[in-house]
Coordinates of C-alpha atoms (C1' of nucleotides) and ligand atoms in Angstrom, one line a residue:
Chain A
M1 CA 46.2 110.2 125.0
L2 CA 46.5 111.3 121.4
Q3 CA 45.2 114.7 120.5
K4 CA 43.1 113.1 117.8
K5 CA 41.4 110.7 120.3
L6 CA 40.7 113.6 122.6
I7 CA 39.0 115.6 119.9
E8 CA 36.9 112.6 118.9
R9 CA 35.9 112.1 122.5
L10 CA 34.8 115.7 122.9
K11 CA 32.8 115.6 119.6
S12 CA 31.2 112.3 120.4
H13 CA 29.8 113.9 123.5
D14 CA 28.5 117.0 121.6
I15 CA 31.2 119.3 122.9
S16 CA 32.9 121.7 120.6
V17 CA 36.7 121.7 120.8
S18 CA 38.9 124.3 122.4
M19 CA 42.5 124.3 123.7
Q20 CA 41.2 124.7 127.2
R21 CA 38.9 121.8 126.9
L22 CA 41.5 119.5 125.3
H23 CA 44.0 120.2 128.1
I24 CA 41.6 119.7 130.9
L25 CA 40.3 116.5 129.4
E26 CA 43.8 115.2 128.8
F27 CA 44.9 116.0 132.3
L28 CA 42.0 114.2 133.9
L29 CA 41.9 111.2 131.7
E30 CA 45.6 110.3 131.9
K31 CA 45.6 110.2 135.7
P32 CA 43.9 107.8 138.1
E33 CA 43.8 110.4 140.8
H34 CA 41.1 112.8 141.9
Y35 CA 41.5 116.5 141.5
R36 CA 39.8 119.7 142.6
A37 CA 39.0 122.5 140.2
E38 CA 41.7 124.6 141.8
E39 CA 44.3 121.9 141.3
V40 CA 43.4 121.4 137.7
Y41 CA 43.8 125.2 137.3
E42 CA 47.2 125.3 139.0
M43 CA 48.5 122.3 137.0
L44 CA 47.5 123.7 133.6
K45 CA 48.4 127.4 134.2
P46 CA 51.9 126.9 132.9
K47 CA 50.6 125.4 129.7
I48 CA 47.8 127.9 129.2
P49 CA 48.9 131.1 130.9
T50 CA 45.6 132.9 130.2
L51 CA 43.5 130.1 131.7
S52 CA 40.9 131.3 134.3
L53 CA 39.5 129.3 137.2
S54 CA 36.0 130.1 135.9
T55 CA 36.8 128.2 132.7
V56 CA 38.0 125.3 134.6
Y57 CA 34.7 125.2 136.6
N58 CA 32.6 125.6 133.5
T59 CA 34.5 122.9 131.7
L60 CA 34.4 120.4 134.6
H61 CA 30.6 120.9 134.9
L62 CA 30.1 120.4 131.3
F63 CA 32.3 117.3 131.2
S64 CA 30.5 115.8 134.2
E65 CA 27.1 116.6 132.7
R66 CA 28.0 114.9 129.4
G67 CA 29.5 111.9 131.1
L68 CA 33.2 112.5 130.4
L69 CA 34.1 112.3 134.0
K70 CA 32.6 111.7 137.4
T71 CA 32.0 114.1 140.2
L72 CA 32.8 113.0 143.7
H73 CA 31.7 114.5 147.0
L74 CA 34.0 112.7 149.3
E75 CA 34.9 115.3 151.9
E76 CA 33.6 118.4 153.5
G77 CA 33.0 121.2 151.0
V78 CA 35.2 120.0 148.2
T79 CA 34.4 118.5 144.8
H80 CA 36.8 116.1 143.2
Y81 CA 36.7 115.0 139.6
D82 CA 37.5 111.5 138.4
G83 CA 38.5 110.7 134.8
V84 CA 38.4 106.9 135.4
L85 CA 35.0 105.8 134.2
E86 CA 35.2 102.1 134.9
E87 CA 33.1 101.2 137.9
H88 CA 35.2 101.4 141.1
A89 CA 34.8 102.4 144.7
H90 CA 36.8 104.8 146.8
F91 CA 38.5 104.8 150.2
V92 CA 38.9 108.1 152.0
C93 CA 41.4 108.3 154.9
E94 CA 39.9 110.4 157.6
K95 CA 43.3 111.5 158.8
C96 CA 45.3 112.4 155.7
L97 CA 42.2 112.8 153.5
K98 CA 43.9 110.8 150.7
I99 CA 41.6 109.2 148.2
F100 CA 42.3 105.6 147.0
N101 CA 40.7 103.8 144.2
V102 CA 39.2 100.5 145.2
P103 CA 38.5 97.8 142.6
L104 CA 35.2 96.0 142.9
K105 CA 35.0 92.3 142.9
E106 CA 31.3 91.9 142.7
T107 CA 28.9 94.3 141.0
L108 CA 27.1 96.7 143.2
P109 CA 23.7 95.7 144.6
E110 CA 20.7 96.7 142.6
A111 CA 18.6 99.3 144.4
D112 CA 14.9 98.8 145.1
L113 CA 13.9 102.2 143.7
P114 CA 10.7 101.9 141.7
G115 CA 10.0 104.9 139.6
M116 CA 13.5 106.4 140.0
K117 CA 15.9 106.8 137.2
I118 CA 19.4 105.8 138.5
L119 CA 22.2 107.6 136.7
Q120 CA 25.2 106.8 138.9
V121 CA 26.2 104.6 141.8
N122 CA 28.8 105.6 144.3
L123 CA 30.4 103.4 146.9
T124 CA 32.8 105.0 149.4
Y125 CA 34.7 103.5 152.3
R126 CA 35.9 105.7 155.1
G127 CA 38.6 104.9 157.6
I128 CA 42.3 105.2 158.3
C129 CA 44.8 104.3 155.6
H130 CA 47.8 102.0 156.1
E131 CA 50.2 105.0 156.3
C132 CA 48.3 106.7 159.0
L133 CA 47.8 103.6 161.0
I134 CA 51.5 103.3 161.8
Chain B
M1 CA 12.8 109.3 172.7
L2 CA 12.7 109.6 176.5
Q3 CA 15.0 112.1 178.2
K4 CA 16.5 109.3 180.2
K5 CA 17.4 107.3 177.2
L6 CA 19.0 110.3 175.6
I7 CA 21.1 111.0 178.6
E8 CA 22.2 107.4 178.7
R9 CA 23.1 107.5 175.1
L10 CA 25.3 110.5 175.6
K11 CA 27.0 109.1 178.7
S12 CA 27.7 105.7 177.0
H13 CA 29.5 107.6 174.3
D14 CA 31.6 109.6 176.8
I15 CA 29.8 112.8 176.2
S16 CA 28.8 115.0 179.1
V17 CA 25.2 116.1 179.1
S18 CA 23.9 119.6 178.3
M19 CA 20.5 121.0 177.2
Q20 CA 21.9 121.8 173.8
R21 CA 23.2 118.3 173.3
L22 CA 20.1 116.6 174.4
H23 CA 17.9 118.7 172.1
I24 CA 20.2 118.2 169.1
L25 CA 20.4 114.5 169.7
E26 CA 16.7 114.1 170.1
F27 CA 16.0 116.1 167.0
L28 CA 18.2 113.9 164.8
L29 CA 17.3 110.6 166.3
E30 CA 13.6 110.9 166.0
K31 CA 13.6 111.8 162.3
P32 CA 14.7 109.6 159.3
E33 CA 15.6 112.7 157.3
H34 CA 18.9 114.4 156.7
Y35 CA 19.6 117.8 158.1
R36 CA 22.2 120.4 157.6
A37 CA 23.7 122.3 160.6
E38 CA 21.8 125.4 159.7
E39 CA 18.5 123.5 159.6
V40 CA 19.1 121.9 163.0
Y41 CA 19.9 125.4 164.3
E42 CA 16.7 126.9 162.9
M43 CA 14.5 124.1 164.1
L44 CA 15.8 124.3 167.7
K45 CA 16.1 128.1 168.0
P46 CA 12.5 128.3 169.3
K47 CA 13.2 125.8 172.0
I48 CA 16.6 127.1 173.0
P49 CA 16.6 130.9 172.2
T50 CA 20.2 131.4 173.1
L51 CA 21.4 128.6 170.9
S52 CA 24.3 129.5 168.5
L53 CA 25.2 128.0 165.2
S54 CA 28.7 127.3 166.5
T55 CA 27.4 125.1 169.2
V56 CA 25.4 123.2 166.6
Y57 CA 28.5 122.6 164.5
N58 CA 30.6 121.7 167.6
T59 CA 27.9 119.2 168.7
L60 CA 27.4 117.6 165.3
H61 CA 31.1 117.1 164.9
L62 CA 31.4 115.6 168.4
F63 CA 28.4 113.3 167.8
S64 CA 29.7 112.2 164.4
E65 CA 33.2 111.5 165.9
R66 CA 31.7 109.4 168.7
G67 CA 29.4 107.5 166.4
L68 CA 26.1 108.9 167.5
L69 CA 25.2 109.9 163.9
K70 CA 26.5 109.7 160.4
T71 CA 28.0 112.5 158.3
L72 CA 26.9 112.6 154.7
H73 CA 28.5 114.4 151.8
L74 CA 25.9 113.9 149.1
E75 CA 25.9 117.2 147.3
E76 CA 28.1 120.1 146.5
G77 CA 29.4 122.0 149.5
V78 CA 26.9 120.8 152.1
T79 CA 27.1 118.3 154.9
H80 CA 24.0 116.4 156.1
Y81 CA 23.7 114.5 159.3
D82 CA 21.8 111.2 159.6
G83 CA 20.6 109.9 162.9
V84 CA 19.6 106.5 161.5
L85 CA 22.5 104.2 162.2
E86 CA 21.1 101.1 160.6
E87 CA 23.0 100.3 157.4
H88 CA 21.1 101.8 154.5
A89 CA 21.9 103.5 151.2
H90 CA 20.8 106.9 149.8
F91 CA 19.3 108.1 146.6
V92 CA 19.9 111.8 145.6
C93 CA 17.7 113.4 143.0
E94 CA 19.8 115.6 140.8
K95 CA 16.9 117.8 140.0
C96 CA 15.2 118.6 143.4
L97 CA 18.2 117.5 145.5
K98 CA 15.9 115.5 147.8
I99 CA 17.6 112.7 149.7
F100 CA 15.8 109.3 150.0
N101 CA 16.7 106.4 152.3
V102 CA 17.2 103.2 150.4
P103 CA 16.9 99.9 152.3
L104 CA 19.6 97.3 151.4
K105 CA 18.7 93.8 150.4
E106 CA 22.1 92.4 150.4
T107 CA 25.0 93.4 152.6
L108 CA 27.6 95.7 150.9
P109 CA 30.5 94.1 149.2
E110 CA 33.7 93.6 151.2
A111 CA 36.5 95.8 150.1
D112 CA 39.9 94.5 149.2
L113 CA 41.7 97.0 151.4
P114 CA 44.6 95.3 153.1
G115 CA 46.1 97.3 155.9
M116 CA 43.3 99.9 156.0
K117 CA 40.9 100.3 158.9
I118 CA 37.4 100.7 157.5
L119 CA 35.1 102.7 159.8
Q120 CA 32.2 103.4 157.5
V121 CA 30.7 102.4 154.2
N122 CA 28.6 104.7 152.1
L123 CA 26.5 103.7 149.1
T124 CA 24.8 106.5 147.2
Y125 CA 22.6 106.3 144.1
R126 CA 22.2 109.4 142.0
G127 CA 19.5 110.1 139.4
I128 CA 16.0 111.6 139.0
C129 CA 13.3 110.9 141.5
H130 CA 9.8 109.8 140.5
E131 CA 8.3 113.3 141.2
C132 CA 10.8 115.0 138.9
L133 CA 10.4 112.4 136.1
I134 CA 6.8 113.4 135.5
Chain C
dT1 C1' 34.5 129.9 198.4
dA2 C1' 38.1 130.0 194.9
dT3 C1' 40.0 127.7 191.0
dC4 C1' 39.8 125.2 186.9
dA5 C1' 38.1 122.8 182.7
dG6 C1' 34.7 122.3 179.5
dA7 C1' 30.8 124.2 176.9
dT8 C1' 28.5 127.9 174.7
dA9 C1' 27.6 132.3 172.1
dG10 C1' 28.8 135.5 168.9
dG11 C1' 31.1 137.2 165.3
dA12 C1' 35.1 137.5 162.1
dA13 C1' 37.7 134.9 158.8
dT14 C1' 38.2 131.4 155.3
dA15 C1' 37.6 128.9 151.1
dG16 C1' 35.3 126.6 147.4
dT17 C1' 32.0 127.7 144.3
dT18 C1' 28.8 130.5 141.6
dC19 C1' 27.4 134.5 139.3
dC20 C1' 28.0 138.5 136.3
dT21 C1' 30.0 141.1 132.6
dA22 C1' 33.1 142.3 129.0
dA23 C1' 36.3 140.6 125.7
dT24 C1' 37.7 137.0 122.6
dT25 C1' 36.9 133.4 119.5
dA26 C1' 34.2 130.3 116.6
dA27 C1' 30.3 129.4 113.6
dT28 C1' 26.7 131.0 110.5
dT29 C1' 24.7 133.7 107.1
dA30 C1' 24.5 136.8 103.2
Chain D
dT1 C1' 34.9 137.1 101.8
dA2 C1' 32.6 140.3 105.1
dA3 C1' 29.1 140.9 108.4
dT4 C1' 26.3 138.9 112.0
dT5 C1' 25.4 135.9 115.6
dA6 C1' 26.5 132.5 119.0
dA7 C1' 29.5 130.3 122.1
dT8 C1' 33.5 130.4 125.0
dT9 C1' 36.7 132.5 128.0
dA10 C1' 38.8 135.6 131.5
dG11 C1' 38.5 138.2 135.5
dG12 C1' 36.6 139.5 139.5
dA13 C1' 32.8 140.3 142.7
dA14 C1' 29.4 137.9 145.4
dC15 C1' 27.8 134.1 148.0
dT16 C1' 27.7 130.6 151.6
dA17 C1' 28.8 126.7 154.4
dT18 C1' 32.1 126.0 157.5
dT19 C1' 35.9 127.0 160.6
dC20 C1' 38.3 129.7 163.8
dC21 C1' 38.9 132.9 167.6
dT22 C1' 37.7 134.9 172.0
dA23 C1' 34.9 136.2 175.8
dT24 C1' 31.4 134.5 178.7
dC25 C1' 29.0 131.1 181.1
dT26 C1' 28.4 126.7 183.7
dG27 C1' 29.5 123.0 186.4
dA28 C1' 32.8 120.3 188.8
dT29 C1' 36.7 120.1 192.0
dA30 C1' 39.6 121.2 195.8
Ligands
MN1 MN1 38.6 107.1 141.3
MN2 MN1 19.6 108.1 155.8
ZN3 ZN1 45.9 108.4 155.8
ZN4 ZN1 13.5 115.0 142.3

DNA sequence: TATCAGATAGGAATAGTTCCTAATTAATTA
DNA sequence: TAATTAATTAGGAACTATTCCTATCTGATA
């Protein structure tokens, strides 16, 4: 994505611009995969040698809070971040722990939750992927 | 639940019986709530003074593997166990972190996952609960 | 009874995340 | 512009849920 677009995106979400933030946002938006903080850190270290893991955590929290990306709790003790905001489900392989995006045919069922404010819906399938079934 | 029923339940899932297992199973089956390993441990300590946290972890893993209960990854870094096996969704309040059971009106959408073996489906709503909205 | 496998207890080790503080950078004010 | 203030970042220590390791215990088997 163009630098200009990224800057706009940050500003429109009330986030002031910094090199670290631009890089982290770009990294997550251009990929359909799901990364952990540590992975984002390792991938960006070459580009921003002074980058710290704390900053990655700070930034990911901020982005998630402001709706720039989605936080996923799919497996034990790890948080993944998803830059794809279009509604979709996930499939987690219990063997290799790979995460797959799953397009949704129908919209997700409305929940009967009177008085609650729903901010996010998450649909996850769990099982064994085609690779691991062989 | 009757001791007899519990023993049957274990045996029918190819799990040999022990006091620890009976107590842990009973505890989780009779409650609609969602507990962490540590909580199960604390609750059962008075009944089984020699109980160890390791055993609780071992047992919960075993039960989950054999389909006696469901493993939930709803919030950061914690695993909850659910003894209610009937299909239902969850609502997690982002403020107080309480977990609510949500009955499902419709069945969950079939996933377009050719070649994958689906073992579990998980639907989670996230937001602010009625208590925290006041 | 002696042998063996499985289950348990206890504690050390691990790892992802959070918290704290000082240094750096950006924004605001005079 | 210079001085002041606020926000961001870097680095590392602290925290904590979970896993891993090992010795002990228990129950079944021969
Ligand atoms: Mn995704
Ligand atoms: Mn439940
Ligand atoms: Zn797999
Ligand atoms: Zn709440």
